[in-house]
Amino acid sequence: MDLAIGHVKAITYQSSRDVKGFKPVNLGTGRGYSVLEMIKAFEKASGKNLNYKIVKRRPGDISSSYADASLAQKEFDWVATKNIDDMCADTWNWQKKNPNGYKKLNEN
């Protein structure tokens, strides 16, 4: 939900201004999570133990990545309110309810 609200706020902000063009604005928590933290959060959300191996980073893999969302807060008063456990629980809940993803528009 955080991202959906952030996108709505961004569109509302942009459409209320008489300015041409766009500028990139990050939406995120401002904190990066390790792969292991993501695995643990999905295990908690799903109630299942996930099989994984801890191995060396592959060539080209970055060590960290996260979004500085301070501009989103400044420009259109948006901040992330969910933590990693909330986000993984939301994702798992959606996946359980939609195991095949979205229905195609031409399907009945």
CSV table of N, CA and C in Angstrom, one decimal:
chain,number,residue,atom,x,y,z
A,1,MET,N,0.8,-1.2,0.0
A,1,MET,CA,0.0,0.0,0.0
A,1,MET,C,0.8,1.3,0.0
A,2,ASP,N,2.0,1.2,0.7
A,2,ASP,CA,2.8,2.4,0.7
A,2,ASP,C,3.1,2.9,-0.7
A,3,LEU,N,3.5,2.0,-1.6
A,3,LEU,CA,3.9,2.5,-3.0
A,3,LEU,C,2.7,3.0,-3.7
A,4,ALA,N,1.5,2.4,-3.6
A,4,ALA,CA,0.3,2.8,-4.2
A,4,ALA,C,0.0,4.2,-3.8
A,5,ILE,N,0.0,4.5,-2.5
A,5,ILE,CA,-0.3,5.8,-1.9
A,5,ILE,C,0.8,6.8,-2.4
A,6,GLY,N,2.0,6.4,-2.5
A,6,GLY,CA,3.1,7.3,-3.0
A,6,GLY,C,2.9,7.6,-4.4
A,7,HIS,N,2.5,6.7,-5.3
A,7,HIS,CA,2.2,7.0,-6.7
A,7,HIS,C,1.0,7.9,-6.8
A,8,VAL,N,0.0,7.7,-6.1
A,8,VAL,CA,-1.2,8.6,-6.1
A,8,VAL,C,-0.8,10.0,-5.7
A,9,LYS,N,0.0,10.1,-4.6
A,9,LYS,CA,0.4,11.5,-4.2
A,9,LYS,C,1.3,12.1,-5.2
A,10,ALA,N,2.2,11.4,-5.9
A,10,ALA,CA,3.0,11.9,-6.9
A,10,ALA,C,2.2,12.5,-8.1
A,11,ILE,N,1.2,11.7,-8.5
A,11,ILE,CA,0.4,12.1,-9.7
A,11,ILE,C,-0.4,13.3,-9.3
A,12,THR,N,-1.0,13.3,-8.1
A,12,THR,CA,-1.7,14.5,-7.6
A,12,THR,C,-0.9,15.7,-7.5
A,13,TYR,N,0.3,15.6,-7.0
A,13,TYR,CA,1.3,16.7,-6.9
A,13,TYR,C,1.6,17.2,-8.3
A,14,GLN,N,2.0,16.3,-9.2
A,14,GLN,CA,2.3,16.8,-10.6
A,14,GLN,C,1.2,17.4,-11.3
A,15,SER,N,0.0,16.9,-11.2
A,15,SER,CA,-1.2,17.4,-11.9
A,15,SER,C,-1.7,18.7,-11.3
A,16,SER,N,-1.3,19.1,-10.1
A,16,SER,CA,-1.7,20.3,-9.5
A,16,SER,C,-0.7,21.5,-9.8
A,17,ARG,N,0.3,21.2,-10.6
A,17,ARG,CA,1.3,22.2,-10.9
A,17,ARG,C,1.3,22.5,-12.4
A,18,ASP,N,1.6,23.7,-12.7
A,18,ASP,CA,1.7,24.1,-14.1
A,18,ASP,C,3.2,24.1,-14.6
A,19,VAL,N,3.7,22.9,-14.5
A,19,VAL,CA,5.1,22.7,-14.9
A,19,VAL,C,5.2,21.6,-15.9
A,20,LYS,N,6.0,21.8,-16.9
A,20,LYS,CA,6.2,20.8,-18.0
A,20,LYS,C,7.3,19.8,-17.5
A,21,GLY,N,7.1,18.6,-17.9
A,21,GLY,CA,8.2,17.6,-17.6
A,21,GLY,C,8.0,17.0,-16.2
A,22,PHE,N,8.9,16.1,-15.9
A,22,PHE,CA,8.9,15.4,-14.7
A,22,PHE,C,10.3,15.3,-14.1
A,23,LYS,N,10.4,15.0,-12.8
A,23,LYS,CA,11.7,14.7,-12.2
A,23,LYS,C,11.6,13.4,-11.4
A,24,PRO,N,12.6,12.6,-11.4
A,24,PRO,CA,12.5,11.4,-10.7
A,24,PRO,C,12.5,11.6,-9.2
A,25,VAL,N,11.6,10.9,-8.5
A,25,VAL,CA,11.5,10.9,-7.1
A,25,VAL,C,11.4,9.5,-6.6
A,26,ASN,N,12.3,9.1,-5.7
A,26,ASN,CA,12.4,7.8,-5.1
A,26,ASN,C,11.3,7.6,-4.1
A,27,LEU,N,10.7,6.4,-4.1
A,27,LEU,CA,9.8,6.0,-3.0
A,27,LEU,C,10.4,4.8,-2.4
A,28,GLY,N,10.7,4.8,-1.1
A,28,GLY,CA,11.3,3.7,-0.4
A,28,GLY,C,11.4,4.1,1.1
A,29,THR,N,12.0,3.1,1.8
A,29,THR,CA,12.1,3.3,3.3
A,29,THR,C,13.4,4.0,3.6
A,30,GLY,N,14.4,4.1,2.7
A,30,GLY,CA,15.6,4.7,3.0
A,30,GLY,C,16.6,3.7,3.7
A,31,ARG,N,16.2,2.5,3.8
A,31,ARG,CA,17.0,1.4,4.4
A,31,ARG,C,17.0,0.2,3.5
A,32,GLY,N,18.2,-0.2,3.2
A,32,GLY,CA,18.4,-1.4,2.4
A,32,GLY,C,18.2,-2.7,3.3
A,33,TYR,N,17.8,-3.8,2.7
A,33,TYR,CA,17.7,-5.1,3.4
A,33,TYR,C,18.6,-6.1,2.7
A,34,SER,N,19.2,-7.0,3.4
A,34,SER,CA,20.0,-8.0,2.9
A,34,SER,C,19.1,-9.1,2.3
A,35,VAL,N,19.6,-10.0,1.5
A,35,VAL,CA,18.9,-11.1,1.0
A,35,VAL,C,18.4,-12.0,2.1
A,36,LEU,N,19.3,-12.2,3.1
A,36,LEU,CA,18.9,-13.0,4.2
A,36,LEU,C,17.8,-12.4,5.0
A,37,GLU,N,17.8,-11.1,5.2
A,37,GLU,CA,16.7,-10.4,5.9
A,37,GLU,C,15.4,-10.6,5.1
A,38,MET,N,15.4,-10.6,3.8
A,38,MET,CA,14.2,-10.8,3.0
A,38,MET,C,13.7,-12.2,3.1
A,39,ILE,N,14.6,-13.2,3.1
A,39,ILE,CA,14.3,-14.6,3.3
A,39,ILE,C,13.6,-14.8,4.6
A,40,LYS,N,14.2,-14.3,5.7
A,40,LYS,CA,13.6,-14.4,7.0
A,40,LYS,C,12.2,-13.7,7.1
A,41,ALA,N,12.1,-12.6,6.5
A,41,ALA,CA,10.8,-11.9,6.5
A,41,ALA,C,9.7,-12.7,5.8
A,42,PHE,N,10.1,-13.3,4.6
A,42,PHE,CA,9.1,-14.1,3.9
A,42,PHE,C,8.8,-15.4,4.6
A,43,GLU,N,9.8,-16.0,5.3
A,43,GLU,CA,9.5,-17.1,6.1
A,43,GLU,C,8.5,-16.8,7.2
A,44,LYS,N,8.7,-15.7,7.8
A,44,LYS,CA,7.7,-15.2,8.9
A,44,LYS,C,6.3,-15.0,8.3
A,45,ALA,N,6.3,-14.3,7.2
A,45,ALA,CA,5.0,-14.0,6.5
A,45,ALA,C,4.3,-15.3,6.1
A,46,SER,N,5.0,-16.2,5.5
A,46,SER,CA,4.4,-17.4,5.0
A,46,SER,C,4.2,-18.6,6.0
A,47,GLY,N,5.0,-18.5,7.1
A,47,GLY,CA,4.9,-19.6,8.0
A,47,GLY,C,5.6,-20.8,7.5
A,48,LYS,N,6.5,-20.7,6.5
A,48,LYS,CA,7.2,-21.8,5.8
A,48,LYS,C,8.7,-21.5,6.0
A,49,ASN,N,9.5,-22.6,6.0
A,49,ASN,CA,10.9,-22.6,6.0
A,49,ASN,C,11.3,-22.6,4.5
A,50,LEU,N,12.1,-21.6,4.1
A,50,LEU,CA,12.6,-21.6,2.7
A,50,LEU,C,14.0,-22.2,2.7
A,51,ASN,N,14.2,-23.0,1.6
A,51,ASN,CA,15.5,-23.6,1.4
A,51,ASN,C,16.4,-22.5,0.7
A,52,TYR,N,17.6,-22.4,1.2
A,52,TYR,CA,18.6,-21.4,0.7
A,52,TYR,C,20.0,-21.8,1.0
A,53,LYS,N,20.9,-21.4,0.3
A,53,LYS,CA,22.4,-21.5,0.5
A,53,LYS,C,23.0,-20.2,0.6
A,54,ILE,N,23.9,-20.0,1.5
A,54,ILE,CA,24.7,-18.8,1.6
A,54,ILE,C,26.0,-19.0,0.8
A,55,VAL,N,26.1,-18.2,-0.3
A,55,VAL,CA,27.3,-18.3,-1.2
A,55,VAL,C,27.9,-17.0,-1.4
A,56,LYS,N,29.0,-17.0,-2.1
A,56,LYS,CA,29.7,-15.7,-2.4
A,56,LYS,C,28.8,-14.9,-3.4
A,57,ARG,N,29.0,-13.6,-3.3
A,57,ARG,CA,28.3,-12.7,-4.2
A,57,ARG,C,28.8,-13.0,-5.6
A,58,ARG,N,27.9,-12.9,-6.6
A,58,ARG,CA,28.3,-13.2,-8.0
A,58,ARG,C,29.0,-11.9,-8.6
A,59,PRO,N,29.8,-12.1,-9.6
A,59,PRO,CA,30.4,-10.9,-10.2
A,59,PRO,C,29.3,-10.0,-10.8
A,60,GLY,N,29.5,-8.7,-10.5
A,60,GLY,CA,28.5,-7.8,-10.9
A,60,GLY,C,27.4,-7.5,-9.9
A,61,ASP,N,27.2,-8.3,-8.9
A,61,ASP,CA,26.2,-8.0,-7.9
A,61,ASP,C,26.6,-6.8,-7.1
A,62,ILE,N,25.7,-5.9,-6.8
A,62,ILE,CA,26.0,-4.8,-6.0
A,62,ILE,C,25.9,-5.2,-4.5
A,63,SER,N,26.6,-4.4,-3.7
A,63,SER,CA,26.7,-4.8,-2.2
A,63,SER,C,25.4,-4.2,-1.5
A,64,SER,N,24.9,-3.1,-2.0
A,64,SER,CA,23.7,-2.6,-1.4
A,64,SER,C,22.9,-1.7,-2.3
A,65,SER,N,21.6,-1.5,-2.1
A,65,SER,CA,20.8,-0.7,-2.9
A,65,SER,C,19.6,-0.2,-2.0
A,66,TYR,N,19.3,1.0,-2.0
A,66,TYR,CA,18.2,1.5,-1.2
A,66,TYR,C,17.8,2.9,-1.8
A,67,ALA,N,16.6,3.4,-1.5
A,67,ALA,CA,16.1,4.6,-2.0
A,67,ALA,C,16.1,5.7,-1.0
A,68,ASP,N,16.6,6.9,-1.3
A,68,ASP,CA,16.5,8.1,-0.5
A,68,ASP,C,15.2,8.7,-0.9
A,69,ALA,N,14.2,8.6,0.0
A,69,ALA,CA,12.9,9.1,-0.3
A,69,ALA,C,12.6,10.5,0.3
A,70,SER,N,13.7,11.2,0.7
A,70,SER,CA,13.5,12.5,1.3
A,70,SER,C,12.8,13.5,0.4
A,71,LEU,N,13.0,13.4,-0.9
A,71,LEU,CA,12.4,14.4,-1.8
A,71,LEU,C,10.9,14.1,-1.9
A,72,ALA,N,10.4,12.9,-1.8
A,72,ALA,CA,9.0,12.5,-1.8
A,72,ALA,C,8.4,13.1,-0.5
A,73,GLN,N,9.1,13.1,0.6
A,73,GLN,CA,8.5,13.7,1.8
A,73,GLN,C,8.4,15.2,1.6
A,74,LYS,N,9.5,15.8,1.1
A,74,LYS,CA,9.5,17.3,1.0
A,74,LYS,C,8.5,17.8,-0.1
A,75,GLU,N,8.4,17.1,-1.2
A,75,GLU,CA,7.5,17.6,-2.3
A,75,GLU,C,6.1,17.3,-2.1
A,76,PHE,N,5.8,16.1,-1.7
A,76,PHE,CA,4.3,15.7,-1.6
A,76,PHE,C,4.0,14.9,-0.3
A,77,ASP,N,4.8,15.2,0.7
A,77,ASP,CA,4.4,14.7,2.1
A,77,ASP,C,4.2,13.2,2.1
A,78,TRP,N,5.0,12.4,1.5
A,78,TRP,CA,4.9,11.0,1.5
A,78,TRP,C,6.1,10.4,2.3
A,79,VAL,N,5.8,9.4,3.2
A,79,VAL,CA,6.8,8.6,3.8
A,79,VAL,C,6.3,7.2,3.9
A,80,ALA,N,7.2,6.3,3.8
A,80,ALA,CA,6.9,4.8,3.9
A,80,ALA,C,6.4,4.6,5.4
A,81,THR,N,5.4,3.8,5.5
A,81,THR,CA,4.9,3.5,6.9
A,81,THR,C,5.1,2.0,7.2
A,82,LYS,N,5.3,1.2,6.2
A,82,LYS,CA,5.4,-0.2,6.4
A,82,LYS,C,6.9,-0.7,6.6
A,83,ASN,N,7.1,-1.7,7.4
A,83,ASN,CA,8.4,-2.3,7.6
A,83,ASN,C,8.5,-3.5,6.8
A,84,ILE,N,9.7,-4.1,6.8
A,84,ILE,CA,9.9,-5.3,5.9
A,84,ILE,C,8.9,-6.4,6.2
A,85,ASP,N,8.6,-6.7,7.5
A,85,ASP,CA,7.6,-7.7,7.8
A,85,ASP,C,6.3,-7.4,7.3
A,86,ASP,N,5.8,-6.2,7.4
A,86,ASP,CA,4.5,-5.8,6.8
A,86,ASP,C,4.5,-5.9,5.3
A,87,MET,N,5.6,-5.5,4.6
A,87,MET,CA,5.6,-5.6,3.2
A,87,MET,C,5.6,-7.0,2.7
A,88,CYS,N,6.4,-7.9,3.3
A,88,CYS,CA,6.4,-9.3,2.9
A,88,CYS,C,5.1,-10.0,3.2
A,89,ALA,N,4.4,-9.6,4.3
A,89,ALA,CA,3.1,-10.2,4.7
A,89,ALA,C,2.1,-9.7,3.6
A,90,ASP,N,2.1,-8.5,3.2
A,90,ASP,CA,1.2,-8.0,2.2
A,90,ASP,C,1.4,-8.7,0.9
A,91,THR,N,2.7,-8.9,0.5
A,91,THR,CA,3.0,-9.6,-0.7
A,91,THR,C,2.6,-11.1,-0.7
A,92,TRP,N,2.9,-11.7,0.4
A,92,TRP,CA,2.5,-13.1,0.6
A,92,TRP,C,0.9,-13.3,0.6
A,93,ASN,N,0.2,-12.4,1.2
A,93,ASN,CA,-1.2,-12.4,1.2
A,93,ASN,C,-1.8,-12.3,-0.2
A,94,TRP,N,-1.2,-11.3,-1.0
A,94,TRP,CA,-1.7,-11.2,-2.3
A,94,TRP,C,-1.4,-12.4,-3.1
A,95,GLN,N,-0.2,-13.0,-3.0
A,95,GLN,CA,0.1,-14.2,-3.8
A,95,GLN,C,-0.8,-15.4,-3.4
A,96,LYS,N,-1.1,-15.5,-2.1
A,96,LYS,CA,-2.0,-16.6,-1.7
A,96,LYS,C,-3.4,-16.4,-2.4
A,97,LYS,N,-3.9,-15.2,-2.5
A,97,LYS,CA,-5.2,-14.9,-3.0
A,97,LYS,C,-5.2,-15.0,-4.6
A,98,ASN,N,-4.0,-14.8,-5.2
A,98,ASN,CA,-3.9,-14.7,-6.6
A,98,ASN,C,-2.7,-15.6,-7.1
A,99,PRO,N,-2.8,-17.0,-6.9
A,99,PRO,CA,-1.7,-17.8,-7.2
A,99,PRO,C,-1.3,-17.8,-8.7
A,100,ASN,N,-2.2,-17.4,-9.6
A,100,ASN,CA,-1.8,-17.4,-11.0
A,100,ASN,C,-1.6,-16.0,-11.5
A,101,GLY,N,-1.5,-15.0,-10.6
A,101,GLY,CA,-1.3,-13.7,-10.9
A,101,GLY,C,-2.6,-13.0,-11.4
A,102,TYR,N,-2.4,-12.0,-12.2
A,102,TYR,CA,-3.6,-11.2,-12.7
A,102,TYR,C,-4.2,-12.0,-13.8
A,103,LYS,N,-5.5,-11.9,-13.9
A,103,LYS,CA,-6.3,-12.5,-15.0
A,103,LYS,C,-6.0,-11.6,-16.3
A,104,LYS,N,-5.9,-12.2,-17.4
A,104,LYS,CA,-5.8,-11.5,-18.7
A,104,LYS,C,-7.1,-10.8,-19.0
A,105,LEU,N,-7.1,-9.7,-19.6
A,105,LEU,CA,-8.3,-8.9,-19.9
A,105,LEU,C,-9.3,-9.7,-20.7
A,106,ASN,N,-8.9,-10.6,-21.6
A,106,ASN,CA,-9.8,-11.3,-22.5
A,106,ASN,C,-10.3,-12.6,-21.9
A,107,GLU,N,-9.9,-12.9,-20.6
A,107,GLU,CA,-10.3,-14.1,-20.0
A,107,GLU,C,-11.7,-13.9,-19.3
A,108,ASN,N,-12.5,-14.9,-19.2
A,108,ASN,CA,-13.8,-14.7,-18.5
A,108,ASN,C,-13.7,-15.1,-17.0
